[in-house]
Coordinates of C-alpha atoms and ligand atoms in Angstrom, one line a residue:
Chain Z
M1 CA 0.2 -0.1 0.0
I2 CA 1.3 3.0 -0.7
T3 CA 0.3 6.7 0.5
F4 CA 1.1 10.0 -1.0
A5 CA 0.6 12.5 0.4
L6 CA 0.8 16.8 0.3
D7 CA -0.2 20.1 1.5
T8 CA 0.2 22.5 0.4
A9 CA -1.4 25.3 2.6
T10 CA 1.5 27.3 4.1
P11 CA 4.5 28.8 2.2
T12 CA 6.7 25.6 2.3
P13 CA 4.8 22.8 0.2
V14 CA 5.3 19.4 1.1
L15 CA 5.2 15.9 -0.3
A16 CA 5.7 12.7 1.0
L17 CA 5.3 8.8 -0.7
C18 CA 4.8 6.7 2.3
G19 CA 4.5 2.9 2.3
D20 CA 3.3 -0.2 4.8
D21 CA 6.3 0.4 6.7
G22 CA 7.4 3.4 7.2
P23 CA 8.2 7.0 4.4
I24 CA 10.1 6.5 1.1
A25 CA 10.5 10.0 1.1
E26 CA 9.5 13.3 1.7
L27 CA 9.8 16.3 -0.1
W28 CA 9.8 20.1 0.8
L29 CA 9.5 23.2 -1.5
G30 CA 11.8 25.8 -0.9
Q31 CA 9.3 29.4 0.6
T32 CA 8.5 30.7 -2.5
P33 CA 5.5 32.9 -3.0
G34 CA 3.0 30.3 -4.8
G35 CA 4.7 27.8 -3.8
G36 CA 2.0 25.1 -4.0
R37 CA 1.9 25.6 -7.8
R38 CA 4.5 23.9 -8.2
V39 CA 3.6 20.8 -6.4
L40 CA 2.4 18.6 -9.3
E41 CA 6.6 19.5 -10.9
A42 CA 7.2 18.3 -7.6
A43 CA 5.1 14.8 -7.7
H44 CA 6.7 14.1 -10.7
H45 CA 10.7 14.4 -9.3
L46 CA 9.3 12.6 -6.0
F47 CA 8.0 9.9 -8.5
G48 CA 10.8 9.7 -10.2
S49 CA 13.7 9.7 -6.9
A50 CA 11.5 7.1 -5.4
G51 CA 11.0 4.6 -8.2
V52 CA 7.3 4.8 -7.8
A53 CA 5.0 5.3 -10.2
V54 CA 2.2 7.2 -10.4
T55 CA 0.0 4.5 -10.9
D56 CA 2.0 2.7 -8.5
V57 CA -0.3 4.7 -5.4
D58 CA -3.3 3.4 -3.6
E59 CA -4.5 6.1 -1.6
I60 CA -3.8 10.4 -1.1
V61 CA -3.5 12.7 1.9
V62 CA -4.2 16.2 1.4
G63 CA -3.9 18.6 3.8
V64 CA -7.4 20.7 3.6
G65 CA -6.1 23.5 5.9
P66 CA -6.0 26.4 7.4
G67 CA -3.3 27.7 5.3
G68 CA -3.4 30.6 2.0
F69 CA -6.8 29.9 0.3
T70 CA -5.8 29.6 -3.3
G71 CA -2.9 26.8 -1.8
I72 CA -5.3 24.6 0.1
R73 CA -7.4 24.8 -3.7
I74 CA -4.4 24.0 -5.2
G75 CA -3.2 20.7 -3.1
M76 CA -6.6 19.6 -3.3
A77 CA -7.9 20.1 -7.2
T78 CA -4.2 18.0 -7.6
A79 CA -5.3 15.3 -4.6
M80 CA -9.2 14.8 -6.0
G81 CA -7.9 15.4 -9.6
L82 CA -5.2 12.5 -9.1
G83 CA -8.1 10.4 -7.3
Q84 CA -10.8 11.0 -9.1
A85 CA -8.1 9.9 -12.0
L86 CA -6.8 6.7 -10.6
G87 CA -9.7 5.5 -9.0
I88 CA -8.4 5.9 -5.6
P89 CA -9.4 7.1 -1.9
V90 CA -8.6 10.4 -1.2
H91 CA -8.6 11.3 2.2
G92 CA -8.6 15.2 4.1
A93 CA -5.9 15.8 7.0
S94 CA -6.2 19.0 9.1
S95 CA -2.5 21.1 8.2
L96 CA -2.5 22.3 12.1
E97 CA -3.0 19.2 13.2
A98 CA -0.2 17.7 11.3
L99 CA 2.2 20.6 13.0
A100 CA 0.9 20.0 16.0
V101 CA 2.3 15.9 15.5
G102 CA 5.7 17.6 14.8
G103 CA 5.3 19.7 17.8
V104 CA 5.2 16.8 20.6
L105 CA 8.2 15.4 19.6
V106 CA 9.6 18.6 20.5
R107 CA 7.2 19.3 23.8
E108 CA 9.0 19.7 27.6
G109 CA 7.3 18.3 30.5
D110 CA 3.3 18.6 30.4
E111 CA 3.8 21.5 27.6
L112 CA 0.3 21.3 25.1
V113 CA 1.2 21.6 21.6
A114 CA 0.3 25.2 20.0
A115 CA 0.1 24.9 16.1
V116 CA 0.2 28.7 14.8
I117 CA 0.1 29.2 10.8
D118 CA 0.4 32.7 9.3
A119 CA -3.0 33.9 8.2
R120 CA -2.1 37.2 7.0
R121 CA -3.6 40.8 7.8
R122 CA -2.2 40.1 11.1
E123 CA -4.1 37.3 12.0
V124 CA -2.8 33.9 12.8
F125 CA -4.6 30.2 12.2
A126 CA -4.2 28.5 15.1
A127 CA -4.9 25.6 17.8
V128 CA -3.9 23.7 21.2
Y129 CA -3.2 20.5 21.5
R130 CA -3.1 17.9 24.8
E131 CA -1.1 14.9 23.6
G132 CA -3.0 11.8 25.7
P133 CA -1.1 8.8 27.1
D134 CA -2.0 6.9 23.7
G135 CA -0.3 8.8 21.6
A136 CA -3.5 10.8 20.6
L137 CA -3.9 14.4 19.8
T138 CA -6.7 16.3 21.9
E139 CA -8.4 19.8 21.2
V140 CA -7.6 22.1 23.6
I141 CA -8.3 25.3 21.9
A142 CA -10.4 24.6 18.8
P143 CA -9.0 25.9 15.1
A144 CA -9.6 29.6 14.3
A145 CA -8.7 32.5 13.3
W146 CA -7.3 34.8 16.2
A147 CA -5.6 38.0 16.3
P148 CA -1.7 37.1 17.9
A149 CA -2.2 38.6 21.1
D150 CA -5.8 37.4 22.3
F151 CA -4.5 33.7 21.2
A152 CA -1.6 34.5 23.5
A153 CA -4.2 35.0 25.6
A154 CA -6.1 31.9 25.2
A155 CA -3.4 29.8 25.2
T156 CA -1.5 30.7 28.0
A157 CA -4.9 30.4 30.3
A158 CA -5.0 26.8 28.4
G159 CA -1.0 26.0 30.1
P160 CA 2.2 26.3 29.2
A161 CA 3.0 25.1 25.2
V162 CA 5.4 25.1 22.9
L163 CA 4.4 26.9 19.0
V164 CA 5.5 25.4 16.3
G165 CA 4.8 26.9 12.6
D166 CA 5.4 29.9 10.1
G167 CA 3.0 31.8 12.3
A168 CA 4.7 30.8 16.0
A169 CA 6.8 33.7 15.4
L170 CA 4.0 36.6 15.1
V171 CA 2.3 35.3 18.3
P172 CA 3.5 37.9 20.8
A173 CA 6.1 36.8 23.6
T174 CA 4.3 35.3 26.8
E175 CA 5.6 33.5 30.2
G176 CA 4.4 30.5 29.3
L177 CA 4.7 29.8 25.6
R178 CA 7.7 29.0 23.9
V179 CA 8.7 29.2 20.0
A180 CA 10.2 25.8 19.5
A181 CA 14.0 26.0 18.2
G182 CA 15.1 25.0 15.0
D183 CA 12.9 25.0 11.3
A184 CA 12.1 21.4 10.8
P185 CA 9.2 22.1 14.1
H186 CA 7.8 25.3 12.0
R187 CA 7.2 23.7 8.3
I188 CA 4.5 20.3 8.3
S189 CA 6.0 16.8 7.6
A190 CA 3.5 15.3 4.8
L191 CA 4.6 12.3 6.8
A192 CA 2.6 13.7 10.0
L193 CA -0.8 14.2 7.7
V194 CA -0.5 10.6 6.3
H195 CA 0.4 9.8 10.5
R196 CA -3.2 11.5 11.4
V197 CA -4.7 9.7 9.3
R198 CA -3.8 6.3 10.1
T199 CA -4.6 7.0 13.5
A200 CA -7.4 9.4 14.3
G201 CA -8.9 8.8 11.1
P202 CA -9.4 10.6 7.9
L203 CA -11.0 14.0 7.6
P204 CA -13.7 14.9 4.7
V205 CA -11.8 16.0 1.7
Q206 CA -13.5 19.7 2.3
P207 CA -11.7 22.8 2.7
A208 CA -10.7 24.5 6.5
Y209 CA -11.1 27.8 5.4
L210 CA -11.9 29.3 8.9
R211 CA -12.4 32.6 7.5
L212 CA -15.2 34.0 4.8
P213 CA -14.6 35.4 1.8
D214 CA -14.1 39.6 2.2
A215 CA -17.3 39.7 0.0
E216 CA -19.3 37.5 2.5
E217 CA -18.2 39.1 6.0
N218 CA -19.1 42.1 4.5
R219 CA -22.6 41.4 3.5
L220 CA -23.3 40.0 6.8
K221 CA -22.2 42.6 8.4
R222 CA -24.8 45.3 6.3
I223 CA -27.7 42.6 7.3
A224 CA -26.6 42.8 10.7
E225 CA -26.4 46.2 10.6
G226 CA -30.2 46.9 8.8
A227 CA -31.1 44.3 11.1
G228 CA -29.9 46.3 14.1
A229 CA -31.2 49.8 12.9
Chain V
M1 CA -10.9 8.1 -36.5
S2 CA -12.0 9.2 -32.9
D3 CA -10.7 11.6 -30.6
P4 CA -12.2 13.0 -27.8
V5 CA -11.0 15.4 -26.2
L6 CA -11.7 16.8 -22.6
A7 CA -11.6 20.6 -22.0
I8 CA -12.0 22.0 -18.6
E9 CA -13.1 25.4 -18.4
T10 CA -12.9 27.3 -14.6
S11 CA -11.6 31.0 -15.7
C12 CA -14.6 32.5 -14.2
D13 CA -17.5 31.6 -12.7
E14 CA -18.8 28.8 -14.7
T15 CA -17.4 25.6 -13.5
A16 CA -17.8 23.5 -17.5
A17 CA -16.5 20.4 -19.0
A18 CA -17.2 19.4 -22.2
V19 CA -16.4 16.0 -24.2
V20 CA -15.8 17.0 -28.3
D21 CA -14.7 14.9 -30.7
G22 CA -13.8 16.9 -34.3
R23 CA -16.0 19.0 -35.0
R24 CA -18.7 17.1 -32.9
I25 CA -19.4 17.7 -29.6
L26 CA -20.3 15.0 -27.5
S27 CA -21.2 16.3 -24.2
N28 CA -21.0 20.1 -22.7
V29 CA -21.9 20.4 -18.8
V30 CA -21.9 23.9 -17.5
A31 CA -22.6 24.0 -13.3
S32 CA -23.5 27.9 -13.3
Q33 CA -22.7 29.9 -10.2
A34 CA -24.4 33.5 -11.2
E35 CA -27.0 32.4 -8.4
L36 CA -23.9 32.4 -6.2
H37 CA -22.5 36.0 -7.1
S38 CA -26.0 38.2 -7.8
V39 CA -26.7 38.8 -3.8
Y40 CA -23.0 40.6 -3.8
G41 CA -23.8 42.2 -7.8
G42 CA -20.8 41.2 -9.6
V43 CA -18.7 37.7 -10.0
V44 CA -16.5 37.5 -6.3
P45 CA -13.7 36.1 -7.1
E46 CA -12.5 34.6 -4.4
V47 CA -16.4 32.6 -4.0
A48 CA -16.4 31.6 -7.5
A49 CA -12.4 29.7 -6.4
R50 CA -14.3 28.1 -3.8
H51 CA -17.3 26.3 -5.5
H52 CA -14.9 25.7 -8.6
L53 CA -12.8 23.1 -6.4
T54 CA -15.9 21.8 -4.9
T55 CA -17.7 21.5 -7.7
V56 CA -15.0 20.4 -10.8
N57 CA -14.9 16.8 -10.3
A58 CA -18.2 16.4 -10.5
V59 CA -18.6 18.3 -13.6
V60 CA -15.8 16.5 -15.3
D61 CA -17.6 13.0 -14.3
Q62 CA -20.9 14.3 -15.9
A63 CA -18.9 15.2 -19.0
L64 CA -17.8 12.1 -19.3
A65 CA -21.0 10.2 -18.6
D66 CA -22.6 12.5 -21.2
A67 CA -20.1 11.3 -23.9
G68 CA -20.8 7.9 -22.8
L69 CA -16.9 7.7 -21.9
T70 CA -14.7 7.1 -19.7
L71 CA -11.5 9.1 -18.2
A72 CA -9.6 5.9 -20.8
D73 CA -11.3 6.5 -23.7
I74 CA -9.8 10.2 -23.8
S75 CA -7.0 10.7 -26.2
R76 CA -6.0 14.4 -24.2
I77 CA -7.0 17.3 -22.0
A78 CA -7.5 20.3 -22.9
V79 CA -7.7 23.3 -20.1
T80 CA -8.3 27.3 -19.8
R81 CA -5.0 28.1 -19.0
R82 CA -5.7 32.0 -19.7
P83 CA -6.8 35.0 -19.0
G84 CA -9.4 34.6 -16.4
L85 CA -9.6 35.2 -12.4
I86 CA -6.6 33.8 -11.1
G87 CA -8.1 31.9 -8.0
A88 CA -10.8 30.7 -10.4
L89 CA -8.1 29.4 -13.5
L90 CA -5.5 27.4 -10.8
V91 CA -8.6 25.0 -9.6
G92 CA -8.4 24.2 -13.4
V93 CA -5.3 24.0 -14.3
A94 CA -4.4 22.3 -11.4
T95 CA -7.2 19.8 -11.9
A96 CA -6.6 18.7 -15.5
K97 CA -2.8 18.6 -15.1
S98 CA -3.7 15.4 -12.5
L99 CA -6.5 14.0 -14.8
A100 CA -3.7 14.2 -17.4
Y101 CA -0.9 13.5 -15.2
A102 CA -2.3 10.0 -13.4
T103 CA -3.2 8.7 -16.6
G104 CA -0.4 9.5 -18.9
K105 CA -2.4 11.8 -21.8
D106 CA -1.3 14.8 -23.4
L107 CA -2.5 18.5 -22.1
V108 CA -3.6 21.4 -24.7
M109 CA -3.4 24.9 -22.6
V110 CA -6.0 26.9 -24.1
D111 CA -6.8 30.3 -24.0
H112 CA -10.3 31.6 -23.0
L113 CA -10.5 34.2 -26.2
H114 CA -9.6 31.5 -28.3
G115 CA -12.1 29.3 -27.1
H116 CA -15.0 31.8 -27.9
I117 CA -13.4 32.5 -31.6
A118 CA -13.2 28.1 -32.1
A119 CA -16.6 28.1 -30.8
T120 CA -18.2 28.8 -34.8
W121 CA -15.2 25.7 -35.3
L122 CA -17.9 22.9 -34.2
E123 CA -20.9 21.7 -35.4
P124 CA -23.5 22.5 -36.8
V125 CA -22.4 25.5 -36.8
A126 CA -18.6 24.4 -38.4
L127 CA -18.0 27.6 -39.8
D128 CA -14.9 27.7 -42.5
P129 CA -12.4 30.2 -42.6
P130 CA -12.4 32.9 -43.6
F131 CA -14.1 35.1 -41.1
V132 CA -14.5 37.9 -39.1
A133 CA -15.1 37.7 -35.1
L134 CA -16.8 39.6 -33.0
T135 CA -17.0 38.5 -28.9
A136 CA -18.6 40.4 -27.1
S137 CA -19.0 39.2 -23.0
G138 CA -19.1 40.7 -19.6
G139 CA -14.6 40.6 -19.7
H140 CA -13.9 40.8 -23.2
T141 CA -15.0 42.7 -26.4
R142 CA -12.9 42.2 -29.4
L143 CA -12.9 41.5 -33.4
D144 CA -10.2 39.3 -34.5
L145 CA -9.7 38.2 -38.2
V146 CA -9.8 34.1 -38.8
E147 CA -7.8 33.4 -41.8
N148 CA -7.1 30.1 -39.5
Y149 CA -9.0 29.0 -36.4
A150 CA -5.0 28.8 -35.6
A151 CA -3.7 32.1 -34.9
P152 CA -6.8 34.9 -34.9
V153 CA -5.2 38.3 -35.7
L154 CA -6.8 41.4 -33.3
L155 CA -8.5 43.8 -35.2
G156 CA -9.6 46.1 -32.2
Q157 CA -10.6 45.9 -28.0
T158 CA -12.6 47.5 -26.1
L159 CA -10.4 50.5 -24.7
D160 CA -11.8 50.4 -21.0
D161 CA -15.1 48.1 -20.0
A162 CA -16.5 45.2 -21.9
A163 CA -19.8 45.4 -23.4
G164 CA -21.1 42.9 -21.0
E165 CA -19.6 44.8 -18.4
A166 CA -21.5 47.9 -19.4
I167 CA -24.6 46.0 -19.5
D168 CA -24.3 45.2 -16.1
K169 CA -23.5 48.2 -14.9
G170 CA -26.1 50.6 -16.7
A171 CA -29.0 47.0 -15.2
R172 CA -27.8 48.2 -12.1
L173 CA -28.4 52.0 -12.3
L174 CA -31.7 50.8 -13.7
G175 CA -32.5 48.7 -10.5
I176 CA -32.1 45.4 -12.6
P177 CA -31.1 42.4 -10.3
Y178 CA -27.2 41.2 -11.1
P179 CA -26.6 39.7 -14.2
G180 CA -28.3 42.3 -15.9
G181 CA -27.9 41.8 -19.7
P182 CA -31.7 39.5 -19.4
G183 CA -34.4 42.1 -17.8
L184 CA -32.4 45.0 -19.4
E185 CA -33.2 43.7 -22.5
A186 CA -36.8 42.6 -21.9
L187 CA -37.1 46.6 -21.0
A188 CA -35.6 47.5 -23.6
R189 CA -37.8 46.3 -25.6
E190 CA -40.7 48.1 -24.2
G191 CA -38.7 51.6 -24.7
D192 CA -37.9 54.0 -27.8
A193 CA -34.4 53.2 -28.9
G194 CA -34.3 56.7 -29.9
A195 CA -35.5 58.4 -26.7
F196 CA -31.9 59.3 -25.0
D197 CA -29.2 60.0 -27.2
F198 CA -26.5 58.4 -25.2
P199 CA -22.4 58.9 -27.4
V200 CA -21.4 55.9 -29.2
G201 CA -17.7 55.6 -28.1
L202 CA -15.2 56.6 -30.4
K203 CA -17.8 57.4 -33.0
G204 CA -15.6 60.0 -34.1
R205 CA -12.5 58.3 -34.1
G206 CA -12.4 57.3 -37.8
P207 CA -12.0 53.5 -38.5
S208 CA -10.5 52.6 -35.9
A209 CA -12.0 48.8 -34.7
D210 CA -11.8 50.2 -30.5
F211 CA -14.1 50.3 -28.7
S212 CA -15.5 52.5 -25.3
Y213 CA -17.9 52.2 -23.2
A214 CA -16.9 54.2 -20.3
G215 CA -18.8 57.9 -21.7
V216 CA -21.6 56.4 -22.2
K217 CA -22.0 54.3 -19.0
T218 CA -21.2 57.8 -17.5
A219 CA -24.0 59.6 -19.4
L220 CA -26.7 56.6 -18.2
L221 CA -25.7 58.1 -14.7
Y222 CA -26.6 61.5 -15.5
A223 CA -29.1 61.5 -17.5
V224 CA -30.7 58.9 -14.0
R225 CA -29.2 62.0 -11.8
E226 CA -31.3 64.2 -13.5
L227 CA -34.9 62.7 -14.5
G228 CA -34.9 61.8 -10.9
E229 CA -36.4 59.1 -9.0
E230 CA -39.6 59.5 -10.4
G231 CA -38.8 60.4 -13.9
T232 CA -36.3 57.3 -14.2
T233 CA -39.2 55.5 -12.8
A234 CA -41.3 57.2 -15.4
R235 CA -39.3 56.0 -18.6
R236 CA -36.7 53.3 -17.4
A237 CA -37.7 51.4 -20.4
D238 CA -36.4 54.4 -22.9
L239 CA -33.4 54.8 -20.8
A240 CA -33.1 51.1 -21.2
A241 CA -33.7 51.2 -24.7
S242 CA -31.1 54.3 -25.6
Y243 CA -28.4 52.7 -22.9
Q244 CA -28.5 49.2 -25.2
E245 CA -29.0 50.8 -28.9
A246 CA -25.7 52.7 -28.0
I247 CA -23.6 49.4 -26.3
V248 CA -24.7 46.9 -29.0
R249 CA -24.9 49.5 -32.0
P250 CA -21.3 49.9 -32.7
L251 CA -20.8 46.2 -32.0
A252 CA -22.9 45.5 -34.8
D253 CA -21.8 49.1 -37.4
K254 CA -17.7 47.7 -36.7
L255 CA -18.3 44.2 -37.3
M256 CA -19.6 45.3 -40.8
R257 CA -17.4 47.5 -41.1
A258 CA -14.5 45.1 -40.3
A259 CA -16.1 42.8 -43.1
D260 CA -16.1 45.1 -45.0
T261 CA -12.3 46.3 -44.8
H262 CA -10.7 42.6 -45.1
G263 CA -13.4 41.4 -47.6
V264 CA -14.0 38.4 -45.6
P265 CA -17.4 36.3 -46.7
A266 CA -18.8 35.6 -42.9
V267 CA -18.9 37.1 -39.3
S268 CA -19.6 35.2 -36.6
I269 CA -20.6 36.6 -32.8
G270 CA -19.6 35.1 -29.9
G271 CA -18.8 35.4 -26.0
G272 CA -22.6 36.2 -23.5
V273 CA -23.5 39.2 -25.3
A274 CA -24.3 37.4 -28.8
A275 CA -27.6 35.9 -26.6
N276 CA -28.5 40.1 -27.0
G277 CA -31.8 39.8 -29.4
R278 CA -31.3 43.3 -29.9
L279 CA -27.5 42.8 -31.2
R280 CA -28.7 39.4 -33.0
E281 CA -31.3 42.0 -35.0
L282 CA -28.3 44.5 -35.9
V283 CA -25.8 42.0 -37.2
T284 CA -28.6 40.4 -39.0
E285 CA -29.5 43.5 -41.0
G286 CA -25.5 44.5 -41.7
A287 CA -25.3 40.5 -43.0
A288 CA -28.0 40.7 -45.3
D289 CA -27.1 43.9 -46.6
R290 CA -24.3 42.4 -47.9
G291 CA -24.9 38.9 -48.5
L292 CA -22.3 38.2 -45.6
Q293 CA -23.2 34.6 -44.3
L294 CA -23.8 35.1 -40.6
A295 CA -22.7 32.7 -37.8
I296 CA -24.2 32.5 -34.7
P297 CA -23.4 29.6 -32.1
D298 CA -25.8 28.0 -29.6
R299 CA -26.8 29.8 -26.7
A300 CA -24.8 27.5 -24.6
L301 CA -21.9 27.3 -26.8
C302 CA -21.5 32.0 -26.5
T303 CA -21.4 31.9 -22.8
D304 CA -18.6 30.4 -21.2
N305 CA -18.2 27.2 -21.6
A306 CA -15.6 23.4 -21.8
A307 CA -16.8 23.0 -25.7
M308 CA -15.0 25.9 -27.1
I309 CA -11.9 25.0 -24.9
A310 CA -11.7 21.8 -26.6
A311 CA -12.5 23.8 -30.0
A312 CA -9.1 26.1 -30.0
A313 CA -7.4 22.9 -28.9
A314 CA -7.6 21.3 -31.7
F315 CA -5.9 24.7 -32.6
T316 CA -3.2 24.8 -29.8
P317 CA 0.5 23.2 -29.5
I318 CA -0.1 19.6 -27.6
I319 CA 2.0 19.5 -24.4
A320 CA 3.3 16.0 -23.8
W321 CA 3.2 14.0 -20.9
P322 CA 5.2 14.7 -18.8
D323 CA 6.5 18.0 -20.1
F324 CA 2.7 20.0 -18.7
V325 CA 3.8 19.5 -14.7
G326 CA 5.1 23.0 -14.4
E327 CA 2.4 24.2 -16.6
D328 CA 0.9 27.5 -15.1
A329 CA -2.5 29.0 -15.4
I330 CA -2.2 32.9 -16.3
A331 CA -4.1 35.7 -15.2
T332 CA -3.8 38.3 -17.9
A333 CA -4.2 38.0 -21.9
P334 CA -0.6 38.4 -23.9
P335 CA -0.8 41.5 -26.1
G336 CA -1.7 41.4 -29.0
G337 CA -5.0 39.1 -27.3
I338 CA -4.3 35.1 -28.0
A339 CA -1.2 33.5 -27.1
A340 CA -1.7 29.4 -25.9
Ligands
LIG401 ZN1 -15.4 34.2 -22.0

């Protein structure tokens, strides 16, 4: 059984091939704007270097976000297109949970893991998880778009936590919150996506935007104002 | 010999897929988002892109089912590369690339405008060059000389708003909900097209084949202001008829003039505005006066669709598997108008 996993929700897209016995190959793309647009080209290289043909793939796991809207869509369209053509299942996995899987590896003591993705517009997409005794992640703070200071306050109230993800540096320095050292914990691993699906089960393949389109936001605001007047 | 092409189009607010074999349309599926965008008064790019993503695979399945084929029967895959809303285009391009990659098929990346022009190549219209093509929609307004389908030559285009965009904006001023085309046309039928003398863009510019719609839109705005709410309501039909005339008459006139200039035996109209009854009347008259053949594809082939993308793909270089993996969508039209 060969699983192809990809996540293009963040500025450092990632893909991997995974067999029954563990990882076959993993590839990160450098941080370039719109890097997700190169994901199929990267997949072709990944398949080539791993000696795997795309037709050998048995299932696909795709990060459904949150993250950049366009990135999420390219990853999902790619996954669903491949799945449709190959007639194989496509599973969703949370990009934040995949980050948290990496965060568990670098946490100290009883620290919670706060997964934080840059949401632009001075916001972060973030959630806080606790690792249970069986290694399962439980949600302490559900994924949402936050002002970084508000998230810092909420996370601190939940308990000491290690911050991982490209949005970790945006969270104001707060006692009890520690940004993980190094680069690796701040990138999503495609293998972590596969781990989530195999341990916690798949999510539906639906984009986790966590934010309405601006036009819809404004429309709802106008309706609310009209109703209040 | 059978050579079916699967085409995907997601450049604006229609999620479309089609299967075309040579000049024959085997299926043509369009999932329109028009209703979704009507609450915003126009197409919202992020809303469009989100909807394409949740719809495109089902639309492809439907196109294959309608054609009675499976993906394995398809010769190659075509997709709209440019121009359009980038977030919308990217969904179609990623989908088409992935379908082609996984099935080992070649890919053709098509210019959307080339698609509108090539729609007349398809049966039953099956127009052969040379001819002059008018393409008028919410996004584009242009005239091309088609001596061969592979390389239409741009004769003129709008310098500001597209004709369909001007129609929508005028309709909004007259209180007609988006998309305003059909409502404006219905209202105009009850009015006098000569009641208001709205300026026709670039009228004084001699033989220019270009169009301009900024002036007429402003003129309507002033007329509505001057008439006031009550006066506007009383004369809505006249306003609609005069406004529509100022938009579609230059389209028909310049199409006919270009046909005269280039001595072609045929003209065609396409794009969403080709559905406008008044434009059809004017070009029918003009073509009859000159003894020209007039080609108007079905409404479903004038508005955005994927069959026209498959048609243009027949005249666009094929990108062999797997050379297309790095190909990308492009938001803008190339200078001069059309490119693969
Ligand atoms: Zn169009």
